Structures are given as structure tokens and as C-alpha cells.
GROMACS .gro file of C-alpha atoms in nm:
model
  189
    1GLU     CA    1  16.850  10.488  12.625
    2ARG     CA    2  16.888  10.663  12.294
    3GLN     CA    3  16.833  11.037  12.270
    4LEU     CA    4  16.620  11.154  11.981
    5SER     CA    5  16.749  11.445  11.782
    6SER     CA    6  16.517  11.734  11.714
    7VAL     CA    7  16.486  11.617  11.351
    8ASP     CA    8  16.376  11.270  11.468
    9ILE     CA    9  16.117  11.425  11.698
   10VAL     CA   10  15.975  11.635  11.417
   11VAL     CA   11  15.955  11.334  11.184
   12LEU     CA   12  15.794  11.122  11.455
   13PHE     CA   13  15.546  11.397  11.535
   14LYS     CA   14  15.452  11.434  11.167
   15LEU     CA   15  15.396  11.060  11.141
   16ARG     CA   16  15.169  11.059  11.447
   17VAL     CA   17  14.971  11.356  11.317
   18ASN     CA   18  14.927  11.189  10.977
   19GLU     CA   19  14.812  10.866  11.145
   20PHE     CA   20  14.559  11.061  11.348
   21ARG     CA   21  14.439  11.252  11.039
   22GLN     CA   22  14.369  10.924  10.865
   23LEU     CA   23  14.165  10.809  11.164
   24LEU     CA   24  13.945  11.120  11.170
   25PRO     CA   25  13.688  10.993  10.915
   26VAL     CA   26  13.636  10.684  11.131
   27VAL     CA   27  13.594  10.898  11.443
   28GLN     CA   28  13.348  11.123  11.260
   29SER     CA   29  13.149  10.822  11.142
   30LEU     CA   30  13.124  10.681  11.494
   31ASP     CA   31  13.047  11.021  11.647
   32ASN     CA   32  12.691  10.995  11.524
   33ALA     CA   33  12.419  11.046  11.783
   34ASN     CA   34  12.183  10.844  11.564
   35LEU     CA   35  12.374  10.518  11.612
   36ARG     CA   36  12.142  10.276  11.792
   37PRO     CA   37  12.237   9.939  11.947
   38ARG     CA   38  12.163   9.763  11.617
   39HIS     CA   39  12.410   9.995  11.442
   40TRP     CA   40  12.675   9.933  11.707
   41ALA     CA   41  12.623   9.561  11.649
   42ASP     CA   42  12.694   9.626  11.278
   43VAL     CA   43  13.010   9.817  11.374
   44GLY     CA   44  13.118   9.518  11.583
   45LYS     CA   45  13.051   9.283  11.291
   46ALA     CA   46  13.250   9.503  11.054
   47LEU     CA   47  13.548   9.508  11.292
   48ASP     CA   48  13.491   9.145  11.397
   49VAL     CA   49  13.503   9.240  11.766
   50GLU     CA   50  13.260   9.294  12.048
   51ILE     CA   51  13.200   9.662  12.120
   52PRO     CA   52  13.296   9.745  12.480
   53ARG     CA   53  13.016   9.895  12.691
   54PHE     CA   54  13.020  10.115  12.998
   55GLY     CA   55  12.820   9.854  13.189
   56GLU     CA   56  12.835   9.911  13.563
   57ASP     CA   57  13.037  10.231  13.514
   58ALA     CA   58  12.737  10.388  13.341
   59ARG     CA   59  12.570  10.435  13.679
   60ASN     CA   60  12.825  10.701  13.768
   61PRO     CA   61  12.751  11.028  13.587
   62ILE     CA   62  13.036  11.177  13.386
   63HIS     CA   63  13.112  11.542  13.446
   64VAL     CA   64  13.218  11.722  13.131
   65THR     CA   65  13.377  12.062  13.096
   66ARG     CA   66  13.376  12.212  12.750
   67GLN     CA   67  13.604  12.502  12.669
   68LEU     CA   68  13.574  12.683  12.339
   69TYR     CA   69  13.897  12.806  12.188
   70PHE     CA   70  13.899  13.132  11.999
   71THR     CA   71  14.145  13.324  11.790
   72GLU     CA   72  14.230  13.670  11.919
   73LYS     CA   73  13.975  13.834  11.686
   74GLU     CA   74  13.704  13.583  11.777
   75ARG     CA   75  13.772  13.640  12.146
   76GLU     CA   76  13.720  14.015  12.103
   77ARG     CA   77  13.382  13.960  11.934
   78ALA     CA   78  13.264  13.673  12.157
   79ALA     CA   79  12.996  13.721  12.416
   80PRO     CA   80  13.132  13.703  12.773
   81GLU     CA   81  12.929  13.387  12.849
   82ASP     CA   82  13.099  13.208  12.557
   83LEU     CA   83  13.440  13.262  12.717
   84VAL     CA   84  13.343  13.077  13.035
   85PRO     CA   85  13.388  12.698  13.031
   86LYS     CA   86  13.057  12.510  13.013
   87HIS     CA   87  12.998  12.239  13.272
   88SER     CA   88  12.750  11.960  13.219
   89THR     CA   89  12.677  11.612  13.344
   90VAL     CA   90  12.626  11.321  13.106
   91THR     CA   91  12.438  11.018  13.229
   92LEU     CA   92  12.508  10.707  13.027
   93GLN     CA   93  12.319  10.386  12.984
   94GLU     CA   94  12.479  10.049  13.050
   95ASP     CA   95  12.481   9.964  12.679
   96THR     CA   96  12.654  10.289  12.579
   97PRO     CA   97  12.963  10.203  12.372
   98MET     CA   98  13.296  10.279  12.536
   99ILE     CA   99  13.525  10.346  12.241
  100THR     CA  100  13.854  10.533  12.249
  101ILE     CA  101  14.104  10.632  11.983
  102ALA     CA  102  14.341  10.369  12.118
  103TRP     CA  103  14.067  10.105  12.087
  104LEU     CA  104  14.005  10.206  11.725
  105VAL     CA  105  14.376  10.186  11.642
  106HIS     CA  106  14.412   9.853  11.823
  107ASN     CA  107  14.120   9.706  11.626
  108ASP     CA  108  14.245   9.843  11.292
  109ALA     CA  109  13.932  10.050  11.233
  110MET     CA  110  14.106  10.235  10.948
  111ALA     CA  111  14.088   9.923  10.733
  112TYR     CA  112  13.708   9.927  10.771
  113ARG     CA  113  13.640  10.297  10.735
  114ASP     CA  114  13.408  10.248  10.435
  115GLU     CA  115  13.197   9.992  10.622
  116LEU     CA  116  13.184  10.215  10.930
  117SER     CA  117  13.087  10.514  10.719
  118ALA     CA  118  12.809  10.309  10.559
  119VAL     CA  119  12.673  10.212  10.903
  120SER     CA  120  12.679  10.576  11.008
  121ASN     CA  121  12.499  10.684  10.691
  122ILE     CA  122  12.232  10.418  10.743
  123ALA     CA  123  12.179  10.541  11.100
  124ALA     CA  124  12.149  10.902  10.982
  125ASN     CA  125  11.900  10.812  10.709
  126GLU     CA  126  11.690  10.602  10.947
  127ALA     CA  127  11.687  10.890  11.195
  128SER     CA  128  11.577  11.127  10.920
  129LEU     CA  129  11.282  10.901  10.841
  130GLU     CA  130  11.191  10.879  11.209
  131VAL     CA  131  11.199  11.259  11.239
  132GLY     CA  132  10.975  11.293  10.934
  133PHE     CA  133  10.728  11.043  11.075
  134ARG     CA  134  10.726  11.205  11.422
  135LYS     CA  135  10.669  11.546  11.263
  136LEU     CA  136  10.376  11.409  11.065
  137GLU     CA  137  10.241  11.243  11.376
  138SER     CA  138  10.260  11.565  11.579
  139GLU     CA  139  10.091  11.763  11.302
  140TRP     CA  140   9.799  11.520  11.299
  141ALA     CA  141   9.773  11.534  11.678
  142LYS     CA  142   9.697  11.907  11.647
  143ILE     CA  143   9.429  11.868  11.379
  144GLU     CA  144   9.080  11.948  11.497
  145ILE     CA  145   8.799  11.784  11.306
  146SER     CA  146   8.466  11.962  11.311
  147THR     CA  147   8.150  11.757  11.283
  148THR     CA  148   7.778  11.812  11.293
  149ASN     CA  149   7.491  11.575  11.353
  150TYR     CA  150   7.346  11.415  11.044
  151LYS     CA  151   6.991  11.548  11.011
  152ASP     CA  152   6.820  11.476  11.343
  153SER     CA  153   7.037  11.177  11.438
  154LEU     CA  154   7.230  11.195  11.765
  155ASP     CA  155   7.474  10.914  11.690
  156ILE     CA  156   7.566  10.983  11.326
  157PHE     CA  157   7.806  11.265  11.246
  158VAL     CA  158   7.916  11.438  10.927
  159LEU     CA  159   8.250  11.611  10.872
  160THR     CA  160   8.229  11.983  10.804
  161ASP     CA  161   8.488  12.202  10.636
  162VAL     CA  162   8.671  11.912  10.475
  163ALA     CA  163   8.876  12.116  10.222
  164ASP     CA  164   9.169  12.177  10.463
  165PHE     CA  165   9.136  11.825  10.600
  166VAL     CA  166   9.160  11.666  10.252
  167THR     CA  167   9.458  11.887  10.159
  168LYS     CA  168   9.637  11.785  10.478
  169LEU     CA  169   9.553  11.421  10.413
  170ASP     CA  170   9.693  11.440  10.058
  171ASP     CA  171  10.015  11.601  10.185
  172SER     CA  172  10.048  11.336  10.454
  173ILE     CA  173   9.999  11.055  10.203
  174LEU     CA  174  10.285  11.196   9.995
  175VAL     CA  175  10.515  11.217  10.296
  176LEU     CA  176  10.423  10.867  10.412
  177SER     CA  177  10.473  10.718  10.068
  178GLY     CA  178  10.820  10.874  10.062
  179ILE     CA  179  10.900  10.724  10.402
  180VAL     CA  180  10.761  10.380  10.316
  181SER     CA  181  10.943  10.365   9.982
  182SER     CA  182  11.281  10.439  10.140
  183ARG     CA  183  11.525  10.152  10.164
  184TYR     CA  184  11.606  10.261  10.521
  185VAL     CA  185  11.255  10.210  10.659
  186LYS     CA  186  11.275   9.837  10.740
  187PRO     CA  187  11.444   9.863  11.085
  188ILE     CA  188  11.208  10.138  11.203
  189GLN     CA  189  10.877   9.986  11.092
   0.00000   0.00000   0.00000
């Protein structure tokens, strides 16, 4: 067994760090909470592999401990509760992707970083449209429409105070036309 000199170790370490640095954009692209199963299918197509899933293992909750690391100055200014590790439990679904750094390296994800970034951007844009639509939907759920009976009729009603209603309707039409005209709307229609 050959002993590595300290110079060899430094060179090897620098190579590994540079390899990892190059992989970071891929990791950031795939660390997108907006990726849905259809997007993961696109990732699999780009890499020409099937994305591994948690499957049966998803039934077991994963316990996560998150520790924030501070510089000395940050530690002095931090609130005491920020210095305590945070514990949480993550429950996964069976179709949750199970991807590791080793899996990305093994499947040469670096060669497809542009495609993976594009999938991530599509997912983010679709999510943005969904948020806009849900916001519009919740605003309309709160709208109260005031009506009065038409003359002496009990089954015919007339809207009253329509100025605010028409303004809101015009604003909503603008938002909806922006959503509908987006190239990212097709999968969420």
C-alpha cells in the first residue's frame, strides 16, 4: 500500500473540492421544492435513467436535526434559540425521489446541467403561476356581493355598489390573461 505524501493529499483534496463545486449547480437545480412528478420524469429523461424513489422506505419518517453554524461575531449576536439544534420529522411519499450526490456523479449529471436547470426553471415558473391563480381565487372567495330585489320581484336581484366589483373584475382579468398567456401554463390547466 502506497503512502500519500502531504502534497499528494492536498492536490487530491483540491481536485475533489473542484469536482464538488462543479456539481453544485446541478444540486441547486434539483433542490427545488416545486419539482412535481412530471418534472422528475423530465429529469429522468434528460439523464436517460429511472429516478430512484423511496418506495416502501417512505413509510418510515425521517428525523432531521439542523444545526446552524455561526462565525464568532454571529454567535454573539444570535438569539439563544438559534444556537440550539432544530429537530423535525419529515414524512415522505412513496414517489419522493431518492437522489444522492453519489447517484448524480454516477449518472454523469454534470453533462446535463443545462437540461436539469431548464427543468427546474420550468417547475419554478409553473409554481409561480399556480400561486398567482390561488391568490386570485382566495381574493374572490372573500368578495361579498350586495344585491337588492328588482322592484317588487322576489326572485330577481340587482347588484348594488358595482364600482368596486367592476374594478376587482378588471384587475382579475389582467392577472388571468397574464397567467393564460404564459408558456408555462399548459401543464397546470
